[in-house]
XYZ file of N, CA and C in Angstrom:
363
model
N 17.501 -38.023 93.539
C 18.116 -37.605 92.283
C 18.077 -36.074 92.241
N 19.226 -35.456 91.999
C 19.252 -33.994 91.946
C 18.727 -33.490 90.597
N 18.558 -32.183 90.502
C 17.942 -31.574 89.319
C 18.764 -31.791 88.057
N 20.087 -31.665 88.140
C 20.905 -31.832 86.932
C 20.859 -33.277 86.433
N 20.823 -34.235 87.347
C 20.707 -35.641 86.947
C 19.348 -35.901 86.316
N 18.303 -35.362 86.925
C 16.950 -35.522 86.371
C 16.859 -34.941 84.969
N 17.460 -33.792 84.761
C 17.443 -33.156 83.438
C 18.214 -34.005 82.432
N 19.326 -34.578 82.842
C 20.097 -35.456 81.963
C 19.309 -36.691 81.559
N 18.587 -37.274 82.518
C 17.745 -38.438 82.220
C 16.634 -38.039 81.255
N 16.020 -36.879 81.477
C 14.964 -36.397 80.581
C 15.492 -36.213 79.157
N 16.669 -35.633 79.021
C 17.272 -35.441 77.695
C 17.504 -36.795 77.017
N 18.027 -37.764 77.767
C 18.273 -39.091 77.187
C 16.968 -39.735 76.733
N 15.937 -39.646 77.562
C 14.643 -40.234 77.199
C 14.088 -39.564 75.954
N 14.072 -38.230 75.939
C 13.533 -37.511 74.782
C 14.346 -37.777 73.518
N 15.634 -38.026 73.684
C 16.495 -38.287 72.527
C 16.310 -39.687 71.965
N 15.856 -40.612 72.797
C 15.828 -42.008 72.380
C 14.432 -42.586 72.152
N 13.381 -41.858 72.558
C 12.044 -42.380 72.265
C 11.766 -42.229 70.774
N 10.925 -43.102 70.238
C 10.599 -42.972 68.806
C 10.064 -41.578 68.504
N 10.515 -41.016 67.407
C 10.120 -39.656 67.054
C 9.652 -39.552 65.628
N 9.204 -38.379 65.296
C 8.753 -38.097 63.941
C 9.911 -37.650 63.076
N 9.585 -37.012 61.983
C 10.646 -36.547 61.087
C 11.478 -35.455 61.749
N 12.739 -35.415 61.407
C 13.614 -34.362 61.922
C 13.317 -33.052 61.228
N 14.085 -32.053 61.540
C 13.940 -30.733 60.918
C 12.537 -30.174 61.102
N 12.031 -30.237 62.320
C 10.705 -29.739 62.651
C 10.580 -28.270 62.259
N 9.503 -27.935 61.601
C 9.247 -26.584 61.109
C 8.090 -25.995 61.915
N 8.336 -24.940 62.679
C 7.312 -24.305 63.506
C 7.191 -22.849 63.098
N 5.985 -22.406 62.848
C 5.711 -21.027 62.422
C 6.529 -20.642 61.189
N 6.755 -21.611 60.330
C 7.508 -21.341 59.109
C 9.006 -21.226 59.306
N 9.469 -21.517 60.511
C 10.903 -21.429 60.812
C 11.526 -22.804 60.578
N 12.351 -22.935 59.539
C 12.973 -24.237 59.291
C 13.964 -24.603 60.398
N 14.074 -25.878 60.651
C 15.003 -26.410 61.661
C 14.708 -25.886 63.065
N 13.446 -25.628 63.346
C 13.082 -25.092 64.660
C 13.439 -26.067 65.787
N 13.498 -27.357 65.473
C 13.848 -28.336 66.506
C 15.232 -28.076 67.098
N 16.080 -27.397 66.349
C 17.430 -27.100 66.846
C 17.371 -26.134 68.034
N 16.347 -25.275 68.053
C 16.146 -24.376 69.197
C 15.866 -25.208 70.447
N 15.057 -26.254 70.285
C 14.772 -27.153 71.403
C 16.016 -27.874 71.887
N 16.813 -28.360 70.947
C 18.070 -29.027 71.312
C 18.958 -28.069 72.106
N 19.157 -26.896 71.572
C 20.018 -25.901 72.207
C 19.488 -25.538 73.598
N 18.194 -25.311 73.694
C 17.591 -24.926 74.968
C 17.705 -25.994 76.040
N 17.435 -27.245 75.662
C 17.515 -28.341 76.636
C 18.948 -28.504 77.162
N 19.905 -28.464 76.265
C 21.298 -28.620 76.685
C 21.789 -27.398 77.458
N 21.266 -26.224 77.150
C 21.650 -25.019 77.898
C 21.174 -25.117 79.347
N 19.929 -25.529 79.534
C 19.395 -25.679 80.899
C 20.194 -26.734 81.660
N 20.437 -27.858 81.000
C 21.184 -28.934 81.648
C 22.595 -28.482 82.021
N 23.280 -27.817 81.105
C 24.645 -27.352 81.372
C 24.665 -26.316 82.494
N 23.676 -25.445 82.529
C 23.565 -24.456 83.606
C 23.532 -25.171 84.963
N 22.692 -26.196 85.055
C 22.554 -26.947 86.305
C 23.831 -27.714 86.650
N 24.418 -28.356 85.654
C 25.651 -29.120 85.890
C 26.781 -28.201 86.334
N 26.933 -27.065 85.659
C 28.015 -26.151 86.029
C 27.891 -25.748 87.492
N 26.698 -25.384 87.916
C 26.519 -24.951 89.299
C 26.785 -26.080 90.287
N 26.478 -27.313 89.900
C 26.802 -28.454 90.762
C 28.319 -28.653 90.836
N 28.987 -28.604 89.693
C 30.444 -28.771 89.667
C 31.150 -27.622 90.391
N 30.732 -26.394 90.122
C 31.405 -25.222 90.694
C 31.245 -25.160 92.207
N 30.206 -25.792 92.727
C 29.980 -25.799 94.165
C 30.822 -26.818 94.911
N 31.555 -27.646 94.184
C 32.404 -28.657 94.823
C 33.687 -28.029 95.345
N 34.031 -28.316 96.604
C 35.298 -27.805 97.126
C 36.466 -28.353 96.300
N 37.410 -27.513 96.015
C 38.582 -27.934 95.259
C 38.425 -27.829 93.751
N 37.231 -27.504 93.285
C 37.011 -27.339 91.840
C 37.136 -25.864 91.500
N 38.030 -25.551 90.595
C 38.133 -24.170 90.120
C 36.989 -23.910 89.145
N 36.693 -22.633 88.922
C 35.654 -22.293 87.944
C 36.065 -22.751 86.552
N 37.354 -22.691 86.269
C 37.841 -23.133 84.954
C 37.601 -24.629 84.763
N 37.920 -25.423 85.786
C 37.709 -26.869 85.701
C 36.221 -27.182 85.566
N 35.381 -26.506 86.341
C 33.933 -26.718 86.259
C 33.407 -26.326 84.885
N 33.925 -25.209 84.350
C 33.477 -24.712 83.042
C 33.763 -25.736 81.949
N 35.017 -26.136 81.821
C 35.390 -27.028 80.723
C 34.859 -28.443 80.919
N 34.752 -28.887 82.161
C 34.163 -30.209 82.415
C 32.708 -30.238 81.970
N 31.994 -29.150 82.226
C 30.586 -29.070 81.833
C 30.435 -29.013 80.321
N 31.220 -28.174 79.670
C 31.138 -28.058 78.205
C 31.460 -29.400 77.549
N 32.515 -30.050 78.022
C 32.924 -31.331 77.434
C 31.872 -32.405 77.693
N 31.354 -32.481 78.913
C 30.322 -33.473 79.234
C 29.077 -33.263 78.371
N 28.582 -32.033 78.325
C 27.379 -31.742 77.542
C 27.556 -32.047 76.069
N 28.704 -31.672 75.531
C 28.982 -31.919 74.111
C 29.107 -33.413 73.833
N 29.825 -34.129 74.678
C 30.001 -35.576 74.471
C 28.675 -36.327 74.572
N 27.841 -35.957 75.525
C 26.530 -36.606 75.642
C 25.687 -36.299 74.408
N 25.683 -35.039 73.975
C 24.910 -34.654 72.792
C 25.354 -35.377 71.536
N 26.649 -35.499 71.353
C 27.187 -36.210 70.185
C 26.926 -37.711 70.326
N 27.160 -38.237 71.514
C 26.955 -39.668 71.749
C 25.524 -40.114 71.514
N 24.566 -39.326 71.985
C 23.160 -39.683 71.778
C 22.782 -39.655 70.306
N 23.394 -38.770 69.543
C 23.130 -38.753 68.095
C 23.634 -40.038 67.443
N 24.787 -40.531 67.874
C 25.302 -41.790 67.328
C 24.418 -42.970 67.737
N 23.895 -42.938 68.968
C 22.965 -43.991 69.397
C 21.710 -43.948 68.525
N 21.196 -42.745 68.253
C 20.025 -42.616 67.382
C 20.303 -43.210 66.004
N 21.519 -43.078 65.530
C 21.897 -43.608 64.222
C 21.774 -45.134 64.177
N 21.934 -45.779 65.334
C 21.850 -47.239 65.398
C 20.429 -47.732 65.643
N 19.508 -46.819 65.940
C 18.137 -47.204 66.258
C 17.289 -47.302 64.996
N 16.283 -48.142 65.072
C 15.355 -48.278 63.948
C 13.961 -47.813 64.361
N 13.893 -46.871 65.280
C 12.601 -46.456 65.831
C 12.237 -45.020 65.473
N 12.510 -44.608 64.280
C 12.093 -43.275 63.868
C 12.993 -42.150 64.341
N 14.202 -42.460 64.725
C 15.166 -41.422 65.106
C 16.209 -41.357 64.011
N 16.792 -40.192 63.837
C 17.812 -40.076 62.800
C 19.004 -39.269 63.287
N 20.139 -39.611 62.745
C 21.413 -38.977 63.048
C 21.477 -37.649 62.297
N 21.755 -36.557 63.026
C 21.863 -35.249 62.376
C 23.050 -34.477 62.942
N 23.919 -34.048 62.055
C 25.072 -33.227 62.441
C 24.598 -31.918 63.069
N 23.540 -31.321 62.521
C 23.040 -30.053 63.065
C 22.511 -30.214 64.486
N 21.969 -31.390 64.825
C 21.546 -31.638 66.203
C 22.757 -31.631 67.132
N 23.846 -32.247 66.682
C 25.072 -32.253 67.492
C 25.572 -30.830 67.713
N 25.537 -30.028 66.667
C 25.988 -28.633 66.779
C 25.088 -27.856 67.736
N 23.773 -28.063 67.632
C 22.838 -27.369 68.523
C 23.041 -27.813 69.966
N 23.277 -29.099 70.181
C 23.537 -29.607 71.534
C 24.805 -28.977 72.111
N 25.858 -28.930 71.310
C 27.129 -28.350 71.766
C 26.986 -26.857 72.039
N 26.276 -26.149 71.173
C 26.045 -24.707 71.391
C 25.260 -24.484 72.676
N 24.256 -25.320 72.902
C 23.480 -25.215 74.135
C 24.330 -25.492 75.359
N 25.181 -26.513 75.275
C 26.062 -26.841 76.402
C 26.999 -25.676 76.711
N 27.538 -25.061 75.670
C 28.445 -23.929 75.872
C 27.692 -22.721 76.439
N 26.544 -22.399 75.854
C 25.768 -21.234 76.306
C 25.285 -21.410 77.744
N 24.798 -22.598 78.068
C 24.329 -22.853 79.428
C 25.450 -22.790 80.445
N 26.614 -23.273 80.059
C 27.777 -23.216 80.946
C 28.202 -21.772 81.170
N 28.198 -20.996 80.109
C 28.554 -19.579 80.211
C 27.587 -18.844 81.140
N 26.293 -19.085 80.957
C 25.292 -18.465 81.837
C 25.439 -18.965 83.270
N 25.712 -20.256 83.424
C 25.915 -20.810 84.757
C 27.080 -20.146 85.465
N 28.158 -19.942 84.732
C 29.336 -19.284 85.314
C 29.010 -17.850 85.711
N 28.309 -17.143 84.845
C 27.930 -15.760 85.138
C 27.079 -15.682 86.405
N 26.046 -16.521 86.498
C 25.184 -16.501 87.676
C 25.929 -16.940 88.924
N 26.811 -17.914 88.799
C 27.592 -18.379 89.938
C 28.474 -17.253 90.473
N 29.135 -16.529 89.559
C 29.995 -15.420 89.968
C 29.182 -14.286 90.584
N 28.003 -13.998 90.031
C 27.146 -12.956 90.606
C 26.679 -13.350 92.002
N 26.381 -14.624 92.182
C 25.949 -15.107 93.493
C 27.091 -14.985 94.501
N 28.326 -15.271 94.073
C 29.478 -15.125 94.965
C 29.714 -13.666 95.341
N 29.508 -12.770 94.371
C 29.680 -11.334 94.638
C 28.681 -10.836 95.671
N 27.470 -11.388 95.635
C 26.405 -10.950 96.532
C 26.579 -11.418 97.959
N 27.480 -12.360 98.185
C 27.683 -12.882 99.551
C 28.601 -12.003 100.337
C-alpha cells in the first residue's frame, strides 16, 4: 500500500470511529478541530497530487483538478456517512468546508513542490 492510500485509509478510519463532541476547543480556540480536518486533507492531497502528476500522460492540470475533486468528494461523502451513524459522529458543514480547503491547499502545495522538483532536474 503506498503512502497516499495509507493516508486515505487513516482519514476514513478517523472519520468513522466513534468520537466525542464536535467543535473541539483547544487553547480557547473555537472550532479547532477544523484545523485538523484541513491539515489531514492537505497532507493527503499533497501525496495524491504527486502520485497523479507522476503518471505518464497526465498533465499537471488534470492531476490538479482530479486531486481537488477526489479530496473534496471524499470529505463531503464521509460527512454524509457520519450523518447516518449512531456512534457519536455528527454531520457538519464546516467539516466539509475544512476538508475541501485542505484538499485544495494540499494540491496547490503538491503542484508547487512537483514543479520545483522538475526545475531541479
